[in-house]
CSV table of C-alpha atoms in Angstrom, one decimal:
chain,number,residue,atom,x,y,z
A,1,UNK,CA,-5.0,-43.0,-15.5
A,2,UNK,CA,-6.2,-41.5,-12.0
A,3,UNK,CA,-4.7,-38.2,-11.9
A,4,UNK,CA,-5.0,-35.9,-8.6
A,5,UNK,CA,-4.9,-32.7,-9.4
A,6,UNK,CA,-3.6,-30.4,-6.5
A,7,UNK,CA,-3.6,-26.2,-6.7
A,8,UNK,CA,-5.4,-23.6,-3.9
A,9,UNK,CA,-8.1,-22.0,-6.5
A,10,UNK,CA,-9.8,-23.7,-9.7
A,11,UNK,CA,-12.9,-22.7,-11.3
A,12,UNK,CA,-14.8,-20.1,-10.8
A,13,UNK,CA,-12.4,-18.4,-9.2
A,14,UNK,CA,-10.4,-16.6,-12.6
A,15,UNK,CA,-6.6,-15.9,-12.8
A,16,UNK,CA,-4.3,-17.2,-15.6
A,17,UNK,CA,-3.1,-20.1,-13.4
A,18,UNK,CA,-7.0,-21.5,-12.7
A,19,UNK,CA,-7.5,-21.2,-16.7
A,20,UNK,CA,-4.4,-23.3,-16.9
A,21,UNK,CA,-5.4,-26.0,-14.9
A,22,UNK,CA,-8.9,-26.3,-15.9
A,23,UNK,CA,-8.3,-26.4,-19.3
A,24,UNK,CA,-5.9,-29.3,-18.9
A,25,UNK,CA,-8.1,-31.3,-16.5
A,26,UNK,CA,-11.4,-30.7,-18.8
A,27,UNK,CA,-8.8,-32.0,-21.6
A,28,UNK,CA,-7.5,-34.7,-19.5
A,29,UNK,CA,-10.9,-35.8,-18.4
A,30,UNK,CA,-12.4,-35.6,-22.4
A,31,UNK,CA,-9.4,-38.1,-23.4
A,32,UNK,CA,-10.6,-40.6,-20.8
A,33,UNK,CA,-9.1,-40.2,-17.7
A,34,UNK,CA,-10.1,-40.1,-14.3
A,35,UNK,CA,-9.6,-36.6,-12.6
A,36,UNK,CA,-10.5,-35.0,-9.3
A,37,UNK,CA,-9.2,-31.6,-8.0
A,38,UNK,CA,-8.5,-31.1,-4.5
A,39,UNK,CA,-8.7,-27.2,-4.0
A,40,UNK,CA,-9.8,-24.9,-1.8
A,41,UNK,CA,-14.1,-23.7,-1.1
A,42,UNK,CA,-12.7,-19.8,-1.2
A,43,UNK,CA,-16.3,-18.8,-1.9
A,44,UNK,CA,-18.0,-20.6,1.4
A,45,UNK,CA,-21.7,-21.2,-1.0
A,46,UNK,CA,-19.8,-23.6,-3.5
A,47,UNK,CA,-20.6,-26.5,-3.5
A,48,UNK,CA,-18.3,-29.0,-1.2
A,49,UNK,CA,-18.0,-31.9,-4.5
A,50,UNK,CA,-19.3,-31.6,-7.8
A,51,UNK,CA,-18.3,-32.4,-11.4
A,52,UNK,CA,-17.4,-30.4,-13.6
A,53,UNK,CA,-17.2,-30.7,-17.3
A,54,UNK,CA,-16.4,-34.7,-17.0
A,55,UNK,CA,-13.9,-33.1,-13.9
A,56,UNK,CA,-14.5,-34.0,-10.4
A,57,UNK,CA,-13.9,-31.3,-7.8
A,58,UNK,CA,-13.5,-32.0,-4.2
A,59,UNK,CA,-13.3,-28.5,-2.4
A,60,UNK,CA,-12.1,-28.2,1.6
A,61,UNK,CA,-13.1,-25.4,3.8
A,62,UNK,CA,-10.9,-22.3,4.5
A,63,UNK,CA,-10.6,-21.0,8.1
A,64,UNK,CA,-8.2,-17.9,7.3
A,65,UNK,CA,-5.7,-16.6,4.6
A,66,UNK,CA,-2.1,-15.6,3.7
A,67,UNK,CA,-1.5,-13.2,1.3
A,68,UNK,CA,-2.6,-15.2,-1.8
A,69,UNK,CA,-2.4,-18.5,0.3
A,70,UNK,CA,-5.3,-20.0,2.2
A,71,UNK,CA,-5.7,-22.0,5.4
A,72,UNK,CA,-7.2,-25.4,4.9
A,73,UNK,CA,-7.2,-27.6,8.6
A,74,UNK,CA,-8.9,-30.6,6.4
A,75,UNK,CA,-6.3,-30.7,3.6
A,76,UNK,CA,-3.8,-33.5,4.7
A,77,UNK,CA,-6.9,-35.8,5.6
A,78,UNK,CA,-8.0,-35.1,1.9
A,79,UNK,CA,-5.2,-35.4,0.3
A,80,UNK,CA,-4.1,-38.8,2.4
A,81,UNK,CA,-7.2,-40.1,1.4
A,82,UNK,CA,-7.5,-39.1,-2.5
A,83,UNK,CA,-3.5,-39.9,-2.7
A,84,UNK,CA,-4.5,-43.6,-2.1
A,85,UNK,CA,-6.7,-44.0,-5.6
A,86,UNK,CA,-4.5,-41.9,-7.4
A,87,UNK,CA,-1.6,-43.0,-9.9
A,88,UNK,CA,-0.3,-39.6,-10.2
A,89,UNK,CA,-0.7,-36.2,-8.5
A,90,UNK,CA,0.1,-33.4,-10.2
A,91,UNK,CA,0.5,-29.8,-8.4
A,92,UNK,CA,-0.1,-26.1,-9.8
A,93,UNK,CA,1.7,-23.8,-7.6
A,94,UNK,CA,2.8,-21.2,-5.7
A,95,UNK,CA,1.0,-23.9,-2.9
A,96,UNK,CA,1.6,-23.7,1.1
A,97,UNK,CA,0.9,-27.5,1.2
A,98,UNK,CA,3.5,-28.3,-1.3
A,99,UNK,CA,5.4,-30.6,0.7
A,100,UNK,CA,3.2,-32.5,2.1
A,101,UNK,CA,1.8,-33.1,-1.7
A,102,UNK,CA,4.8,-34.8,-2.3
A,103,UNK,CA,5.8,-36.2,0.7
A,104,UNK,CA,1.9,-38.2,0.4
A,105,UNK,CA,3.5,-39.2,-3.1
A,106,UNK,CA,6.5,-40.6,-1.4
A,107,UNK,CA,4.4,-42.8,1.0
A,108,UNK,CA,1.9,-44.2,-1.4
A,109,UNK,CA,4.8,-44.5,-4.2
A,110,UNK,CA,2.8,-42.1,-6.3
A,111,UNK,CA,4.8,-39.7,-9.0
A,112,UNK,CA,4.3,-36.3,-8.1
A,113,UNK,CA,4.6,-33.8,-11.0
A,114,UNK,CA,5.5,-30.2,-9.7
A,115,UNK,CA,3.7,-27.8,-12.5
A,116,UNK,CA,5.5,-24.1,-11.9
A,117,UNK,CA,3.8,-20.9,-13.0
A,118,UNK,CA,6.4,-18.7,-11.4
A,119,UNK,CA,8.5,-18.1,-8.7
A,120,UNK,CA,6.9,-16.4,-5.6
A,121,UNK,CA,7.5,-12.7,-5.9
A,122,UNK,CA,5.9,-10.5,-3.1
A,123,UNK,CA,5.4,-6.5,-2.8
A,124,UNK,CA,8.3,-4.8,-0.6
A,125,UNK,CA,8.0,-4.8,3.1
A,126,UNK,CA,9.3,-7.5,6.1
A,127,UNK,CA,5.9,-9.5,6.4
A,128,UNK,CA,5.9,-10.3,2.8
A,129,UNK,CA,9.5,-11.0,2.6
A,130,UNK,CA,9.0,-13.1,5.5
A,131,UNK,CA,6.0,-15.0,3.2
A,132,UNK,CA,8.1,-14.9,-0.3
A,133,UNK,CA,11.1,-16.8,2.0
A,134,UNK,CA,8.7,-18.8,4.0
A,135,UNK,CA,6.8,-19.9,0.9
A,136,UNK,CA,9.6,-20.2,-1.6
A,137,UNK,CA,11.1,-22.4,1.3
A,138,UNK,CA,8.5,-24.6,0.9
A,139,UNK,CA,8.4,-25.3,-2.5
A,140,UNK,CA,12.0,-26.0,-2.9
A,141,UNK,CA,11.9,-29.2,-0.2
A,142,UNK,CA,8.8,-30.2,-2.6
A,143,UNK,CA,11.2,-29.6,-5.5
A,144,UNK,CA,13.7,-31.9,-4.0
A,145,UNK,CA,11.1,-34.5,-3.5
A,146,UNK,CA,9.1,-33.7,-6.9
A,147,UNK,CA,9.1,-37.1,-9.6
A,148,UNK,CA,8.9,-34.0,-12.4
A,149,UNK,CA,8.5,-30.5,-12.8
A,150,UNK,CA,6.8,-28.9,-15.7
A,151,UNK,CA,7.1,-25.4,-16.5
A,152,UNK,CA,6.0,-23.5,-19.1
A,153,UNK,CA,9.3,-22.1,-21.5
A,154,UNK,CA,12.6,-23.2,-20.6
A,155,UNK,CA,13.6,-19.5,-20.8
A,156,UNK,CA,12.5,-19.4,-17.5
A,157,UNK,CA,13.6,-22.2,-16.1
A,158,UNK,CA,16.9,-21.4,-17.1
A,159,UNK,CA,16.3,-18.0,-15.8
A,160,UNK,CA,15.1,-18.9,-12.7
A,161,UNK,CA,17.1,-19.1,-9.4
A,162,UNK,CA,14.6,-21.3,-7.9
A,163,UNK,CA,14.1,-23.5,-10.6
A,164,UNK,CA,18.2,-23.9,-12.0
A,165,UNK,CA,19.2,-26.4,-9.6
A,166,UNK,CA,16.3,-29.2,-10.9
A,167,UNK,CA,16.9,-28.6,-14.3
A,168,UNK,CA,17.7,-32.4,-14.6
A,169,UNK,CA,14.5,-33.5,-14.2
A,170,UNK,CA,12.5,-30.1,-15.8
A,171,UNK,CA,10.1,-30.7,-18.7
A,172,UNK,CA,9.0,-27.2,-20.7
A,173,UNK,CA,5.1,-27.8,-21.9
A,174,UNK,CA,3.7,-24.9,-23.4
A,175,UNK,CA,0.2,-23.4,-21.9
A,176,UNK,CA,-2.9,-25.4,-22.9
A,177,UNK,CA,-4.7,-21.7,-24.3
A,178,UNK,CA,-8.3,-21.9,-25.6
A,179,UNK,CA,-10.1,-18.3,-26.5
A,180,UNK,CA,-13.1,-18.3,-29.5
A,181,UNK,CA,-12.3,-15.5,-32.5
A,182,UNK,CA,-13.2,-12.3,-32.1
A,183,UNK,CA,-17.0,-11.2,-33.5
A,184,UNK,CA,-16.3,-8.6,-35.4
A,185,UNK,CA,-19.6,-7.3,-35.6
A,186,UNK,CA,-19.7,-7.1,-31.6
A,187,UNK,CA,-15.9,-5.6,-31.6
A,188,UNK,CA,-16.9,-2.5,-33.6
A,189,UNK,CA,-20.3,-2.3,-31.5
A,190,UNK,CA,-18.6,-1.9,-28.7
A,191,UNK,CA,-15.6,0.6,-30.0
A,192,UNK,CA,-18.4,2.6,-30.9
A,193,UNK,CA,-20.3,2.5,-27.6
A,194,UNK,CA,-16.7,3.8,-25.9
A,195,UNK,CA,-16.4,6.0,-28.8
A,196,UNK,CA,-13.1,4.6,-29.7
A,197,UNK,CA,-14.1,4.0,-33.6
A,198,UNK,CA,-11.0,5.2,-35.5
A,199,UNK,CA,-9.1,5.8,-32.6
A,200,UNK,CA,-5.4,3.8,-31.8
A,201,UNK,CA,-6.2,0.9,-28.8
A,202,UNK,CA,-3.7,-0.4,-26.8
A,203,UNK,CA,-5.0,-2.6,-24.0
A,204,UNK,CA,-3.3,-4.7,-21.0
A,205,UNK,CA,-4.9,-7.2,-18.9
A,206,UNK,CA,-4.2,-9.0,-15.5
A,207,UNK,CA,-4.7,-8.3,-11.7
A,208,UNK,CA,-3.1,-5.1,-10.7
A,209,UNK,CA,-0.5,-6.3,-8.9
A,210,UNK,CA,3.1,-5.0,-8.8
A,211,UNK,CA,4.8,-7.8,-10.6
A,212,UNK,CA,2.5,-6.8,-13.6
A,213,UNK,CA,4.5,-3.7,-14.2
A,214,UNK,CA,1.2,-1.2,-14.6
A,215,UNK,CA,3.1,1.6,-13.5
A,216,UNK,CA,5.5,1.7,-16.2
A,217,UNK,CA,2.4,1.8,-18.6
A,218,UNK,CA,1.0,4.4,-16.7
A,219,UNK,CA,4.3,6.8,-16.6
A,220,UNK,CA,4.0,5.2,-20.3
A,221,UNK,CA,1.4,6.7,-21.6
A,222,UNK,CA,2.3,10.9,-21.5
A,223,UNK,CA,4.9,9.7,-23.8
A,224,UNK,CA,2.7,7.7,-26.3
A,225,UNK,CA,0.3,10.3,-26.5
A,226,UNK,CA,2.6,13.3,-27.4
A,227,UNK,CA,3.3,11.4,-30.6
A,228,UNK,CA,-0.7,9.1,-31.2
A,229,UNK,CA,-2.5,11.9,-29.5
A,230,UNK,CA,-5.8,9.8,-30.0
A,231,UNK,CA,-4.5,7.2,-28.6
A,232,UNK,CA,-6.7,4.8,-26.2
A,233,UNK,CA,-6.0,2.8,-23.3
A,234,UNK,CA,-8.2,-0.2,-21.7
A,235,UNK,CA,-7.5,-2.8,-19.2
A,236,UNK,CA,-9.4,-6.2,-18.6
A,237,UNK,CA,-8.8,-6.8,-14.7
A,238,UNK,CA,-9.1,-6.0,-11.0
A,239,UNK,CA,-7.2,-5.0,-8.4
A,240,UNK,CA,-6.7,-8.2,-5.7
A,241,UNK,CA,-7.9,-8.3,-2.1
A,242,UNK,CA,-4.2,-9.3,-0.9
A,243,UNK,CA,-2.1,-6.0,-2.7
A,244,UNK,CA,-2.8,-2.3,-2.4
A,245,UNK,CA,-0.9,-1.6,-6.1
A,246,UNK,CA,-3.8,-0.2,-7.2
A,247,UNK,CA,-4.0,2.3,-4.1
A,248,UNK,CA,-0.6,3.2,-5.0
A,249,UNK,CA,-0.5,4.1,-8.9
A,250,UNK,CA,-3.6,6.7,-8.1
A,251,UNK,CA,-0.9,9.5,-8.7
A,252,UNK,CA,0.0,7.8,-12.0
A,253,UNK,CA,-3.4,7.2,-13.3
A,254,UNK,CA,-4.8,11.0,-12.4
A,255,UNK,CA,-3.3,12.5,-15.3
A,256,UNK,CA,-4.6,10.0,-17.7
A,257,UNK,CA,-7.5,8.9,-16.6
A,258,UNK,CA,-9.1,10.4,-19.7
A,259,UNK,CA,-7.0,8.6,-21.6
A,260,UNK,CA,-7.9,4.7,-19.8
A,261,UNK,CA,-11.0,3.1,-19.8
A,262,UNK,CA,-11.4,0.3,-17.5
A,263,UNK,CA,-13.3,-2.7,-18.3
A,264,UNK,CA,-13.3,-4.5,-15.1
A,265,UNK,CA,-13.1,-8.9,-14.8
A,266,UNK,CA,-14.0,-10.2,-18.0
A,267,UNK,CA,-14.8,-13.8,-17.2
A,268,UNK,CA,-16.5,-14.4,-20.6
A,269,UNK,CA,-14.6,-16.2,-23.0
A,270,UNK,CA,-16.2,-14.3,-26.2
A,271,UNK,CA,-16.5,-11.3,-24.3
A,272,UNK,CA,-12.6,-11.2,-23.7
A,273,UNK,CA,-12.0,-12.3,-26.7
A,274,UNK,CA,-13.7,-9.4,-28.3
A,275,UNK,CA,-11.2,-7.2,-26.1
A,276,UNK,CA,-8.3,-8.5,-27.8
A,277,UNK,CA,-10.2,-7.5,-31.1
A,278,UNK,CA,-10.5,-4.2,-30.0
A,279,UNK,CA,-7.4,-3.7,-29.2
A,280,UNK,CA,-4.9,-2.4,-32.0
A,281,UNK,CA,-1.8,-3.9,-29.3
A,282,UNK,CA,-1.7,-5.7,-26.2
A,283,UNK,CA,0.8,-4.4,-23.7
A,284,UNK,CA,2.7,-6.1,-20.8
A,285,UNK,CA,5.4,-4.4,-19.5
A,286,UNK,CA,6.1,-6.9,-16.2
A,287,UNK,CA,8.6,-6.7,-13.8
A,288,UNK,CA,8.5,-10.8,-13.7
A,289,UNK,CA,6.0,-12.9,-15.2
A,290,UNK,CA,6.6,-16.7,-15.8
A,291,UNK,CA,4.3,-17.2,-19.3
A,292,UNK,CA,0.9,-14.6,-18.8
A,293,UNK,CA,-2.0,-16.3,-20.5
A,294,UNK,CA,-3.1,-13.1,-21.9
A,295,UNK,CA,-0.2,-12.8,-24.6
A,296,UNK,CA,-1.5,-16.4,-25.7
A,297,UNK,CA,-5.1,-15.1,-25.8
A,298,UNK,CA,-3.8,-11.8,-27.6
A,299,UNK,CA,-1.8,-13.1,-30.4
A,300,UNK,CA,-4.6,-15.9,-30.4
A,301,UNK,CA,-6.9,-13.2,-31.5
A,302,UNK,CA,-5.2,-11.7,-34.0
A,303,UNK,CA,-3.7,-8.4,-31.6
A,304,UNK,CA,0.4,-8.1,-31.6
A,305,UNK,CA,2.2,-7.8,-28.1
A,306,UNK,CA,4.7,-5.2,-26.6
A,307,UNK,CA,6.2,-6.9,-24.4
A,308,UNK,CA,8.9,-6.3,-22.0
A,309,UNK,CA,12.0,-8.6,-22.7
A,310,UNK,CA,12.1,-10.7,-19.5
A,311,UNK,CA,12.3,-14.5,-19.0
A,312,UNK,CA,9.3,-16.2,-19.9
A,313,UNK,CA,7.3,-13.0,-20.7
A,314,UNK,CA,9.6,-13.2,-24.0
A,315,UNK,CA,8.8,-16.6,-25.6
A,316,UNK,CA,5.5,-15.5,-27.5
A,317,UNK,CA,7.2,-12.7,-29.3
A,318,UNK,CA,10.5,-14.9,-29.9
A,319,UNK,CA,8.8,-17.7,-31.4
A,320,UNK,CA,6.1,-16.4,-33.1
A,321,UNK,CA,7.2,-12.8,-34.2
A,322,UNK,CA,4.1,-11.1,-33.5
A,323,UNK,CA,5.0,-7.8,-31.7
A,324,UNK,CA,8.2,-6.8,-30.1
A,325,UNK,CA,10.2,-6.5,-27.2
A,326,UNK,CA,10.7,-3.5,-25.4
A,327,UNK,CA,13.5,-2.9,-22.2
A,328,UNK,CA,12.0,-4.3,-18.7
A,329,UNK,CA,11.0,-1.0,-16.4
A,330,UNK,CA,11.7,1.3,-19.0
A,331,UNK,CA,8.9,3.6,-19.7
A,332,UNK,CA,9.8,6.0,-22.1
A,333,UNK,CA,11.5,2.9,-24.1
A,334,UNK,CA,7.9,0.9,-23.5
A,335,UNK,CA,6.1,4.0,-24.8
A,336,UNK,CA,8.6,4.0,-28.1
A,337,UNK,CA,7.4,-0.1,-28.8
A,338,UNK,CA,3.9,1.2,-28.1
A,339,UNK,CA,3.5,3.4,-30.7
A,340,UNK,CA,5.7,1.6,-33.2
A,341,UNK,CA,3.2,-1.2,-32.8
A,342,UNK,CA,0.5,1.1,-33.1
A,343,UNK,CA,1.2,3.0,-35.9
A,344,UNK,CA,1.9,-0.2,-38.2
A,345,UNK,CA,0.1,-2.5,-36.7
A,346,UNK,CA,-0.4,-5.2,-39.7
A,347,UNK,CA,3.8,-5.0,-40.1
A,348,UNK,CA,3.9,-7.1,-37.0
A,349,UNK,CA,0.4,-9.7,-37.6
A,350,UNK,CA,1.0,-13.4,-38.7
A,351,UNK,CA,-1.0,-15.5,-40.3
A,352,UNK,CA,-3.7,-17.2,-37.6
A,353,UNK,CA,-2.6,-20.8,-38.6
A,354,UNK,CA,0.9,-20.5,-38.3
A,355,UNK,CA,-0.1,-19.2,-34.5
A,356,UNK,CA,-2.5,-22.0,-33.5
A,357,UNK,CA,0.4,-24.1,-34.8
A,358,UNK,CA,2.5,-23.2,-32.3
A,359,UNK,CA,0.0,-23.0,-28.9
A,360,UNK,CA,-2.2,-25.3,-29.2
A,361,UNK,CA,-4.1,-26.6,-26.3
A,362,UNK,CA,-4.8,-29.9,-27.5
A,363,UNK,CA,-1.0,-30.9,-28.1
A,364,UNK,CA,0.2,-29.2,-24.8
A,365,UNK,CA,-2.9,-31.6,-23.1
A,366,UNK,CA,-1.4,-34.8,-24.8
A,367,UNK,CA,2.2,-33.3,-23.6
A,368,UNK,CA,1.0,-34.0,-20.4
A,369,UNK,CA,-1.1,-36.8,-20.8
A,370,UNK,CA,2.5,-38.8,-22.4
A,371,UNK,CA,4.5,-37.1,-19.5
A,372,UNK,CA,2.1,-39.1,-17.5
A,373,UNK,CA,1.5,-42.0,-18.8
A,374,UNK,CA,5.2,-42.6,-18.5
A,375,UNK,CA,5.2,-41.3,-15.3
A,376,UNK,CA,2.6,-43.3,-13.8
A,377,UNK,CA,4.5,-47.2,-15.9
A,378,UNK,CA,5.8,-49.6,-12.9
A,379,UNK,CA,9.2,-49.6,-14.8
A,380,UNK,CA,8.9,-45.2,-13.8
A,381,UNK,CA,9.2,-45.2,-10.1
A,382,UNK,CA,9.7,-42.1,-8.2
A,383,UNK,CA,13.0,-40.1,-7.8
């Protein structure tokens, strides 16, 4: 097949989303089929067209930004002209350009497969309510329009105001998740360089953004360490140019700063994976969160979760029982799951195999690759 690939950022820009989407082009690409990815050139010294990993990757100039969104004047050219050799586009969103992806699809009778990693959700005040509206506007006239839509757990696409209405034609694909096994050797090298050796670790991950929940972790923590006083907390991340969170949980990380040892970006895939080894749990206490790639990663690793029990955010713990839940914006009940996992760690490990079983990126890649293929049949039209 000739599958255009549509989403703002891929690689080497780094969120959970742009990990998604490589992964399953690279996998795509390795099992013989022809992809190119039309994204954005949000670092202006990229290069314009190069390939990548068997992956071709057109990238179109950006002349402003929206929030997380960019401005790209060239894109409907691009996308008119890519459309034309394509048999399928597939697009990873949140995406401004949404529907005109599948309004190309309509006019060269291409099926368009809508792949959803969560519903819009800004910060409070009116300009980003006036984007999430906008934006989730969008994206629901390119659901209409949309052959498919994939999303990762049908938890949260039942879950999901946006998504409920296009249930009909909803296919649930688990994340393809790829991270090497921890070194052991380098994890206990570097617990010893932060002086952490003996110590309880509990680490969280992700951009510090508001949706991410860091704040209950942080009014979390007073709590965990009046009963693990040696307890240890480190975060794999950065705070995003388009949200001041981080500005705003100052007051909450003060107190503990002692207690919180930030790693910064870890782009590495051994590098992060020795984070996860490190860590004795790995926390996400989210107000929303459609299916985080770190849990994958986490459990992948061998580190159980505390998570907090919301659509989508829930489906690692439910299906593979490694970790627990613990109630959404709760801190003092987060803190309680916390040092539960903490203090009996092994109680809540499973068996590697059984885990790999279960999220495995090469059946999620030939998920998508039948989705496709039957997608892409004369006898498949569009809807």
């Amino acid at each position: 097949m000739r599958i255009l690939m549509v989403l703002t950022y891929y690689h080497p820009h780094w969120t959970g989303l742009t990990a998604y989407a490589k992964r399953l082009a690279e996998g795509l690409a390795r099992r013989g089929h022809a992809v190119t990815v039309l994204t954005s050139r949000h670092i202006p010294t990229l290069p314009r067209e190069e390939e990548i990993a068997g992956v071709r990757v057109v990238r179109l100039p950006v002349h402003g930004r929206l929030s997380r969104g960019v401005l790209m004047p060239s894109f409907p050219a691009a996308l008119w002209r890519l459309a034309r050799g394509a048999d399928l586009i597939q697009m990873h969103t949140p995406l401004l350009e949404a529907p005109l992806v599948t309004f190309v699809g309509r006019r060269w009778t291409i099926p368009t497969v809508f792949t959803h990693h969560g519903d819009l959700v800004m910060p409070g005040g009116a300009l980003n309510r006036l984007i999430e509206t906008s934006v989730t506007s969008l994206m629901t006239q390119a659901l209409r329009a949309a052959t498919r839509v994939t999303v990762h757990s049908c938890d949260y696409a039942e879950s999901s105001r946006f998504l409920r209405p296009f249930l009909h034609k909803l296919d649930c694909i688990y994340p393809p998740a790829e991270i090497p096994a921890p070194e052991k050797a380098s994890v206990a090298r570097w617990r010893r360089e932060l002086g952490l050796e003996g110590r309880p670790v509990a680490g969280f991950a992700g951009r510090w953004v508001e949706e991410k929940g860091f704040d209950y972790l942080l009014r979390a923590i007073p709590h965990v360490l009046a009963e693990l006083p040696r307890a240890h907390f480190v975060y794999a991340g950065e705070e995003p140019s388009y949200e001041r969170f981080g500005q705003r949980c100052r007051p909450l990380l003060e107190p503990v700063r002692k207690h919180v040892t930030m790693l910064g970006l870890l782009t590495d895939p051994q590098r992060l994976a020795d984070f996860y080894g490190m860590c004795d749990a790995f926390v996400l206490p989210s107000r929303t969160d459609c299916f985080p790639s770190t849990q994958i990663e986490a459990i992948l690793c061998g580190t159980p979760l505390v998570s907090a029990n919301i659509p989508g955010a829930r489906e690692v713990v439910r299906v593979t029982g490694m970790g627990l839940h613990v109630p959404p914006g709760d801190p003092e009940g987060l803190a309680r799951g916390i040092v539960r996992v903490l203090a009996d760690r092994d109680a809540f490990v499973q068996p590697p195999e059984g885990v790999r079983s279960i999220f495995d990126a090469a059946r999620s890649t030939a998920d998508y690759e039948a989705l496709f293929t039957r997608l892409s049949t004369p006898a498949a039209g569009t809807a």
